Tab-separated table of C-alpha atoms and ligand atoms in Angstrom:
chain	number	residue	atom	x	y	z
A	241	MET	CA	219.240	-121.942	-111.363
A	242	ILE	CA	215.582	-121.874	-112.449
A	243	ASP	CA	214.258	-124.321	-115.048
A	244	GLY	CA	211.705	-123.718	-117.794
A	245	ALA	CA	208.855	-124.734	-115.479
A	246	GLY	CA	209.938	-122.201	-112.831
A	247	ARG	CA	211.442	-124.728	-110.401
A	248	LYS	CA	214.594	-123.907	-108.467
A	249	ILE	CA	217.304	-126.472	-109.248
A	250	ASN	CA	219.786	-126.867	-106.375
A	251	TYR	CA	220.476	-130.601	-106.103
A	252	LEU	CA	223.008	-132.577	-108.155
A	253	ARG	CA	223.214	-136.362	-108.180
A	254	LEU	CA	226.762	-137.122	-109.216
A	255	SER	CA	227.492	-140.603	-110.550
A	256	VAL	CA	231.228	-141.160	-110.170
A	257	THR	CA	231.369	-144.585	-111.823
A	258	ASP	CA	229.264	-147.115	-113.748
A	259	LEU	CA	231.113	-149.982	-112.112
A	260	CYS	CA	229.929	-151.902	-109.077
A	261	ASN	CA	231.007	-154.698	-106.747
A	262	LEU	CA	227.447	-156.147	-106.812
A	263	ARG	CA	225.132	-157.191	-109.654
A	264	CYS	CA	221.639	-156.481	-108.346
A	265	GLN	CA	219.219	-158.393	-110.522
A	266	TYR	CA	217.050	-155.343	-111.238
A	267	CYS	CA	219.977	-153.064	-111.998
A	268	MET	CA	222.945	-154.782	-113.668
A	269	PRO	CA	223.462	-157.640	-116.075
A	270	GLU	CA	225.037	-160.695	-114.430
A	271	ALA	CA	228.229	-160.282	-116.456
A	272	GLY	CA	228.642	-156.685	-115.220
A	273	VAL	CA	229.129	-153.755	-117.541
A	274	LYS	CA	231.783	-152.876	-120.052
A	275	LYS	CA	234.378	-150.548	-118.606
A	276	PHE	CA	234.433	-147.213	-120.392
A	277	GLY	CA	237.542	-146.769	-122.529
A	278	HIS	CA	240.268	-144.280	-121.676
A	279	GLY	CA	238.969	-140.772	-122.280
A	280	GLU	CA	235.303	-141.791	-122.121
A	281	THR	CA	234.787	-141.178	-118.409
A	282	LEU	CA	235.233	-137.791	-116.843
A	283	ARG	CA	238.623	-137.262	-115.217
A	284	PHE	CA	238.615	-135.937	-111.655
A	285	ASN	CA	239.593	-132.451	-112.772
A	286	GLU	CA	236.687	-132.470	-115.251
A	287	ILE	CA	234.207	-133.603	-112.585
A	288	LEU	CA	235.459	-130.876	-110.279
A	289	ARG	CA	235.257	-128.226	-112.986
A	290	ILE	CA	231.645	-129.146	-113.727
A	291	VAL	CA	230.617	-129.341	-110.054
A	292	GLU	CA	232.329	-126.007	-109.330
A	293	THR	CA	230.469	-124.379	-112.235
A	294	LEU	CA	227.156	-125.906	-111.149
A	295	SER	CA	227.747	-124.714	-107.586
A	296	GLN	CA	228.236	-121.181	-108.923
A	297	MET	CA	224.895	-121.596	-110.680
A	298	GLY	CA	223.056	-122.518	-107.488
A	299	ILE	CA	223.680	-126.207	-106.804
A	300	ASP	CA	224.198	-126.477	-103.035
A	301	LYS	CA	223.466	-130.168	-102.385
A	302	VAL	CA	225.434	-133.004	-103.991
A	303	ARG	CA	224.722	-136.718	-103.694
A	304	ILE	CA	227.620	-138.985	-104.681
A	305	THR	CA	226.330	-142.165	-106.306
A	306	GLY	CA	227.114	-144.648	-109.084
A	307	GLY	CA	227.453	-147.607	-109.880
A	308	GLU	CA	229.031	-148.088	-106.507
A	309	PRO	CA	230.813	-144.909	-105.404
A	310	LEU	CA	232.945	-146.740	-102.859
A	311	VAL	CA	234.753	-148.740	-105.578
A	312	LYS	CA	235.921	-145.535	-107.266
A	313	LYS	CA	239.648	-144.956	-106.779
A	314	GLY	CA	240.373	-141.588	-105.185
A	315	ILE	CA	236.786	-141.075	-104.033
A	316	ILE	CA	237.818	-139.647	-100.653
A	317	SER	CA	239.940	-136.896	-102.144
A	318	LEU	CA	237.187	-136.067	-104.682
A	319	ILE	CA	234.735	-135.678	-101.802
A	320	GLU	CA	237.183	-133.539	-99.822
A	321	THR	CA	237.590	-131.165	-102.752
A	322	ILE	CA	233.855	-130.867	-103.436
A	323	ASN	CA	233.238	-130.268	-99.732
A	324	LYS	CA	235.576	-127.286	-99.821
A	325	MET	CA	233.659	-125.581	-102.633
A	326	ASP	CA	232.015	-122.379	-101.464
A	327	GLY	CA	228.452	-123.047	-102.576
A	328	ILE	CA	228.171	-126.650	-101.368
A	329	LYS	CA	226.185	-126.927	-98.132
A	330	GLU	CA	225.203	-130.587	-98.119
A	331	LEU	CA	227.233	-133.568	-99.317
A	332	VAL	CA	225.600	-136.993	-99.076
A	333	MET	CA	226.054	-140.455	-100.611
A	334	THR	CA	224.110	-143.515	-101.748
A	335	THR	CA	225.984	-146.813	-101.380
A	336	ASN	CA	225.352	-150.537	-101.293
A	337	GLY	CA	227.277	-150.633	-98.021
A	338	GLN	CA	229.653	-153.471	-98.907
A	339	ARG	CA	232.715	-151.296	-98.198
A	340	LEU	CA	231.109	-148.943	-95.731
A	341	GLU	CA	232.569	-150.355	-92.532
A	342	GLU	CA	236.149	-149.735	-93.632
A	343	MET	CA	235.424	-146.352	-95.246
A	344	ALA	CA	232.834	-144.713	-92.967
A	345	GLU	CA	235.339	-142.764	-90.906
A	346	SER	CA	237.215	-141.346	-93.914
A	347	LEU	CA	233.925	-140.492	-95.610
A	348	LYS	CA	232.747	-138.562	-92.591
A	349	ASP	CA	236.104	-136.781	-92.273
A	350	ALA	CA	236.031	-135.909	-95.982
A	351	GLY	CA	232.644	-134.212	-95.620
A	352	ILE	CA	229.842	-136.739	-96.174
A	353	CYS	CA	227.182	-135.795	-93.631
A	354	ARG	CA	224.586	-138.508	-94.291
A	355	ILE	CA	224.295	-141.721	-96.259
A	356	ASN	CA	221.600	-143.792	-97.881
A	357	VAL	CA	222.272	-147.517	-97.864
A	358	SER	CA	220.500	-149.791	-100.332
A	359	LEU	CA	219.230	-152.979	-98.745
A	360	ASP	CA	216.432	-155.062	-100.242
A	361	SER	CA	216.335	-158.007	-97.842
A	362	LEU	CA	217.156	-158.708	-94.201
A	363	ASN	CA	217.645	-162.369	-94.979
A	364	PRO	CA	221.290	-163.238	-95.818
A	365	GLU	CA	220.427	-165.786	-98.534
A	366	LYS	CA	217.847	-163.563	-100.187
A	367	TYR	CA	220.211	-160.591	-100.017
A	368	ALA	CA	222.986	-162.651	-101.642
A	369	SER	CA	220.551	-163.766	-104.329
A	370	ILE	CA	219.100	-160.347	-105.301
A	371	THR	CA	222.583	-158.766	-105.307
A	372	ARG	CA	224.179	-161.838	-106.906
A	373	GLY	CA	226.783	-162.330	-104.197
A	374	GLY	CA	226.422	-159.521	-101.635
A	375	ASP	CA	227.197	-160.109	-97.955
A	376	LEU	CA	224.408	-158.865	-95.674
A	377	GLU	CA	226.644	-158.916	-92.576
A	378	LYS	CA	229.038	-156.459	-94.207
A	379	VAL	CA	226.172	-154.028	-94.887
A	380	LEU	CA	224.904	-154.297	-91.312
A	381	ARG	CA	228.414	-153.723	-89.922
A	382	GLY	CA	228.764	-150.758	-92.304
A	383	ILE	CA	225.512	-149.245	-91.046
A	384	ARG	CA	226.647	-149.625	-87.428
A	385	LYS	CA	229.948	-147.934	-88.228
A	386	ALA	CA	228.252	-145.107	-90.133
A	387	LYS	CA	226.058	-144.450	-87.099
A	388	GLU	CA	229.071	-144.568	-84.798
A	389	VAL	CA	230.877	-141.871	-86.771
A	390	GLY	CA	227.730	-139.722	-86.924
A	391	MET	CA	226.500	-139.981	-90.514
A	392	THR	CA	222.922	-139.975	-89.298
A	393	PRO	CA	220.043	-140.441	-89.643
A	394	ILE	CA	220.772	-143.452	-91.845
A	395	LYS	CA	218.312	-143.925	-94.689
A	396	LEU	CA	217.721	-147.442	-95.952
A	397	ASN	CA	216.581	-147.712	-99.579
A	398	VAL	CA	214.395	-150.772	-100.101
A	399	VAL	CA	213.171	-151.487	-103.631
A	400	LEU	CA	209.736	-153.137	-103.429
A	401	ILE	CA	209.781	-156.346	-105.456
A	402	GLY	CA	206.722	-158.578	-105.651
A	403	ASP	CA	207.455	-162.273	-105.040
A	404	PHE	CA	210.746	-161.268	-103.421
A	405	ASN	CA	210.547	-158.929	-100.432
A	406	ASP	CA	206.790	-158.340	-100.075
A	407	ASP	CA	206.941	-160.653	-97.045
A	408	GLU	CA	209.592	-158.451	-95.362
A	409	ILE	CA	207.737	-155.131	-95.340
A	410	VAL	CA	206.771	-155.516	-91.682
A	411	ASP	CA	210.361	-156.412	-90.683
A	412	PHE	CA	211.722	-153.344	-92.439
A	413	VAL	CA	209.115	-151.072	-90.871
A	414	GLU	CA	209.926	-152.539	-87.437
A	415	LEU	CA	213.491	-151.213	-87.789
A	416	THR	CA	212.045	-147.715	-87.300
A	417	ARG	CA	210.298	-148.491	-84.016
A	418	ASN	CA	213.261	-147.964	-81.688
A	419	ASP	CA	215.813	-146.406	-83.997
A	420	ASP	CA	215.770	-142.994	-85.646
A	421	MET	CA	216.584	-144.433	-89.076
A	422	GLU	CA	214.479	-143.847	-92.172
A	423	VAL	CA	213.327	-146.847	-94.178
A	424	ARG	CA	212.313	-145.746	-97.672
A	425	PHE	CA	210.381	-148.125	-99.882
A	426	ILE	CA	210.847	-147.428	-103.587
A	427	GLU	CA	208.597	-148.663	-106.363
A	428	LEU	CA	210.546	-150.765	-108.858
A	429	MET	CA	211.056	-148.779	-112.055
A	430	PRO	CA	210.873	-150.516	-115.429
A	431	VAL	CA	214.288	-149.382	-116.665
A	432	GLY	CA	217.276	-151.419	-117.837
A	433	GLU	CA	217.211	-155.005	-116.618
A	434	VAL	CA	213.660	-154.678	-115.335
A	435	ALA	CA	212.096	-153.749	-118.684
A	436	SER	CA	211.225	-157.407	-119.332
A	437	TRP	CA	210.168	-158.379	-115.771
A	438	SER	CA	206.748	-159.784	-115.035
A	439	GLU	CA	203.839	-157.628	-113.811
A	440	ARG	CA	203.791	-159.460	-110.499
A	441	ASN	CA	207.256	-158.109	-109.618
A	442	PHE	CA	205.855	-154.566	-109.596
A	443	MET	CA	204.264	-153.494	-106.317
A	444	THR	CA	202.709	-150.160	-105.556
A	445	GLY	CA	203.902	-148.056	-102.627
A	446	GLU	CA	200.353	-148.378	-101.309
A	447	SER	CA	201.014	-152.034	-100.484
A	448	VAL	CA	203.254	-150.875	-97.593
A	449	LEU	CA	200.279	-149.064	-96.035
A	450	GLU	CA	198.025	-152.061	-96.627
A	451	GLU	CA	200.578	-154.315	-94.934
A	452	VAL	CA	201.149	-151.965	-91.970
A	453	PRO	CA	197.891	-150.019	-91.495
A	454	GLU	CA	199.032	-148.485	-88.203
A	455	LEU	CA	201.483	-146.248	-90.085
A	456	GLU	CA	200.476	-142.611	-89.614
A	457	ALA	CA	201.161	-139.977	-92.254
A	458	ILE	CA	203.493	-137.202	-91.101
A	459	GLU	CA	204.450	-133.928	-92.714
A	460	LYS	CA	207.443	-133.722	-95.045
A	461	GLU	CA	210.373	-131.728	-93.695
A	462	ASP	CA	211.703	-131.172	-97.205
A	463	ARG	CA	209.093	-130.336	-99.848
A	464	SER	CA	211.398	-131.456	-102.667
A	465	SER	CA	211.808	-134.977	-101.223
A	466	PRO	CA	210.246	-137.590	-103.518
A	467	ALA	CA	209.129	-139.588	-100.452
A	468	ASP	CA	205.872	-139.327	-98.517
A	469	TYR	CA	206.519	-139.964	-94.843
A	470	TYR	CA	204.832	-142.093	-92.178
A	471	ARG	CA	205.580	-143.203	-88.642
A	472	LEU	CA	204.635	-146.102	-86.399
A	473	PRO	CA	202.709	-144.836	-83.356
A	474	HIS	CA	205.507	-143.647	-80.989
A	475	GLY	CA	208.084	-144.916	-83.481
A	476	LYS	CA	211.488	-143.211	-83.315
A	477	GLY	CA	212.274	-143.427	-87.005
A	478	LYS	CA	210.336	-142.762	-90.207
A	479	VAL	CA	209.011	-144.773	-93.103
A	480	GLY	CA	209.183	-143.187	-96.553
A	481	ILE	CA	207.346	-144.299	-99.653
A	482	ILE	CA	208.681	-143.231	-103.026
A	483	ARG	CA	206.176	-143.711	-105.824
A	484	PRO	CA	207.774	-142.834	-109.163
A	485	ILE	CA	205.214	-145.023	-110.948
A	486	THR	CA	201.903	-144.458	-109.204
A	487	CYS	CA	202.413	-140.870	-108.120
A	488	LYS	CA	204.499	-138.088	-109.568
A	489	PHE	CA	206.607	-135.683	-107.574
A	490	CYS	CA	207.693	-133.682	-110.621
A	491	SER	CA	206.233	-130.351	-109.511
A	492	ALA	CA	208.675	-130.206	-106.573
A	493	CYS	CA	211.663	-131.608	-108.496
A	494	ASN	CA	214.879	-129.728	-107.755
A	495	ARG	CA	217.446	-132.148	-109.170
A	496	ILE	CA	219.733	-132.830	-112.071
A	497	ARG	CA	222.103	-135.723	-112.661
A	498	LEU	CA	225.643	-136.015	-114.009
A	499	THR	CA	226.740	-139.415	-115.331
A	500	SER	CA	230.317	-140.659	-115.065
A	501	ASP	CA	230.802	-140.138	-118.810
A	502	GLY	CA	229.853	-136.495	-118.558
A	503	LYS	CA	226.197	-136.423	-119.559
A	504	LEU	CA	223.942	-134.036	-117.698
A	505	ARG	CA	220.362	-135.321	-117.327
A	506	TYR	CA	217.457	-133.180	-116.286
A	507	CYS	CA	215.132	-136.094	-115.624
A	508	LEU	CA	215.713	-139.698	-114.560
A	509	HIS	CA	212.963	-140.770	-116.932
A	510	SER	CA	214.063	-138.928	-120.039
A	511	ASN	CA	216.744	-139.939	-122.520
A	512	HIS	CA	217.591	-136.334	-123.347
A	513	GLU	CA	221.140	-135.564	-122.188
A	514	LEU	CA	223.645	-132.737	-122.510
A	515	ASP	CA	227.161	-133.979	-123.278
A	516	LEU	CA	229.394	-131.804	-121.104
A	517	LYS	CA	232.513	-133.678	-122.191
A	518	VAL	CA	231.924	-132.437	-125.725
A	519	VAL	CA	231.253	-128.920	-124.427
A	520	MET	CA	234.581	-128.982	-122.532
A	521	ASP	CA	236.529	-130.593	-125.405
A	522	ASP	CA	235.229	-127.838	-127.710
A	523	HIS	CA	236.252	-125.182	-125.146
A	524	GLY	CA	232.571	-124.238	-124.889
A	525	ASP	CA	230.907	-122.288	-122.105
A	526	ILE	CA	229.641	-124.862	-119.547
A	527	MET	CA	227.420	-122.371	-117.775
A	528	LYS	CA	225.678	-121.229	-120.938
A	529	ALA	CA	225.185	-124.799	-122.202
A	530	VAL	CA	223.723	-125.869	-118.838
A	531	GLU	CA	221.429	-122.854	-118.664
A	532	GLU	CA	220.009	-123.602	-122.122
A	533	TYR	CA	219.594	-127.290	-121.350
A	534	ILE	CA	217.939	-126.739	-117.954
A	535	SER	CA	215.421	-124.374	-119.497
A	536	LEU	CA	214.124	-127.435	-121.394
A	537	LYS	CA	213.592	-129.614	-118.268
A	538	PRO	CA	210.085	-131.027	-118.752
A	539	ALA	CA	207.367	-130.054	-116.281
A	540	GLU	CA	206.695	-133.730	-115.587
A	541	HIS	CA	207.755	-137.230	-116.640
A	542	HIS	CA	205.608	-139.787	-118.391
A	543	LEU	CA	206.853	-143.087	-117.026
A	544	GLU	CA	204.459	-145.937	-117.617
A	545	HIS	CA	205.014	-149.637	-116.975
A	546	HIS	CA	207.509	-151.120	-119.403
A	547	GLN	CA	208.315	-147.876	-121.061
A	548	TYR	CA	211.939	-148.064	-122.088
A	549	VAL	CA	214.608	-145.718	-120.736
A	550	THR	CA	217.821	-146.521	-122.554
A	551	ARG	CA	220.278	-146.060	-119.697
A	552	SER	CA	220.161	-148.422	-116.721
A	553	MET	CA	220.124	-147.225	-113.124
A	554	PHE	CA	223.800	-148.028	-112.557
A	555	GLY	CA	224.525	-145.587	-115.397
A	556	ILE	CA	222.235	-142.840	-114.188
A	557	GLY	CA	222.897	-143.152	-110.476
A	558	GLY	CA	219.381	-143.916	-109.252
B	708	SAM	N1	225.315	-148.707	-105.831
B	708	SAM	C1	224.659	-147.771	-104.988
B	708	SAM	C2	223.474	-148.401	-104.294
B	708	SAM	O1	223.032	-149.463	-104.715
B	708	SAM	O2	223.001	-147.797	-103.334
B	708	SAM	C3	224.244	-146.493	-105.680
B	708	SAM	C4	223.687	-146.595	-107.081
B	708	SAM	S1	222.124	-147.441	-107.233
B	708	SAM	C5	221.849	-147.359	-108.956
B	708	SAM	C6	221.023	-146.258	-106.529
B	708	SAM	C7	219.667	-146.769	-106.135
B	708	SAM	O3	218.926	-147.102	-107.295
B	708	SAM	C8	219.672	-148.008	-105.262
B	708	SAM	O4	218.950	-147.753	-104.075
B	708	SAM	C9	218.947	-149.043	-106.087
B	708	SAM	O5	218.224	-149.943	-105.301
B	708	SAM	C10	218.070	-148.167	-106.954
B	708	SAM	N2	217.625	-148.830	-108.171
B	708	SAM	C11	218.362	-149.437	-109.120
B	708	SAM	N3	217.590	-149.917	-110.112
B	708	SAM	C12	216.299	-149.621	-109.780
B	708	SAM	C13	215.031	-149.818	-110.392
B	708	SAM	N4	214.917	-150.444	-111.547
B	708	SAM	N5	213.932	-149.358	-109.759
B	708	SAM	C14	214.031	-148.695	-108.566
B	708	SAM	N6	215.194	-148.460	-107.954
B	708	SAM	C15	216.325	-148.912	-108.540
B	709	SF4	FE1	225.330	-151.921	-107.918
B	709	SF4	FE2	223.679	-150.223	-106.727
B	709	SF4	FE3	223.057	-151.283	-109.123
B	709	SF4	FE4	223.058	-152.843	-107.000
B	709	SF4	S1	221.729	-151.086	-107.334
B	709	SF4	S2	224.030	-153.324	-108.986
B	709	SF4	S3	224.669	-152.018	-105.804
B	709	SF4	S4	224.736	-149.921	-108.722
């Protein structure tokens, strides 16, 4: 699948639910989100039909995300079915890790080869506060279990938040010294809950390099990765910096997103969606509709501070 700007699209981020067992302050309102009504979310057979069609069109990597994918009923059997599809070569997941310890083995058996775990603080109280109730110990046990079953290397997603975890950058980087994990710092994006946050909460990816000047730049293994990579001298793991605000990676973008209510999105930072539920309800041709939509994928995004994207990250899948 080639988009209008000539990029090869082969990566689908599949959000299987809007719901979550945490309420991260930058992502979800404290009261949670309204459950979609019956018929509003995609049924499993609809998800599978779309993913199968996309795989025939050239999607070979799928990331399962949400909301929190591990609260979705039937997630293991959904993964098993996607894993059996001919075109799918890589099946990965992003999770908050709260249920990872108990599910790691089944996830691995079902076909998940690697996971990204979101973790914004290594301090139990701060973690509980940013997630509004999360249990850091559970995440750490989940990570250990995921390693044990071989879903490696583990990638930790750390959202950089000024006045919150700027004092933990060194601790996070240190995790990569003797362990082959990847710690990826992500600039906070001004979507959803964050649209009204103060300027001082926004930190640039550069601040990681200022804080840990001994980090050495290393070459990217995957050109389409949004992260730039670094390593501590003789460090076993890697440090990634993802700069959606201060640096664009649009020219190498290879991804599309499917929301749990059936909207295909060609860019995280655009509100333009294709409603595949409507296409299916009208007995339309999914492949043709997707082809037309993908040809319109913009060459680059124009995300500036406090620009409003109407869907929040839990709805888009990050
Ligand atoms: N619940 C899962 C989790 O937290 O890993 C998967 C979904 S979550 C929406 C995916 C990623 O988006 C997480 O790493 C989260 O930290 C990130 N995220 C959410 N809101 C964000 C924002 N405003 N700016 C940057 N990253 C954000
Ligand atoms: Fe849930 Fe992930 Fe959003 Fe946190 S970032 S509220 S864990 S969906």
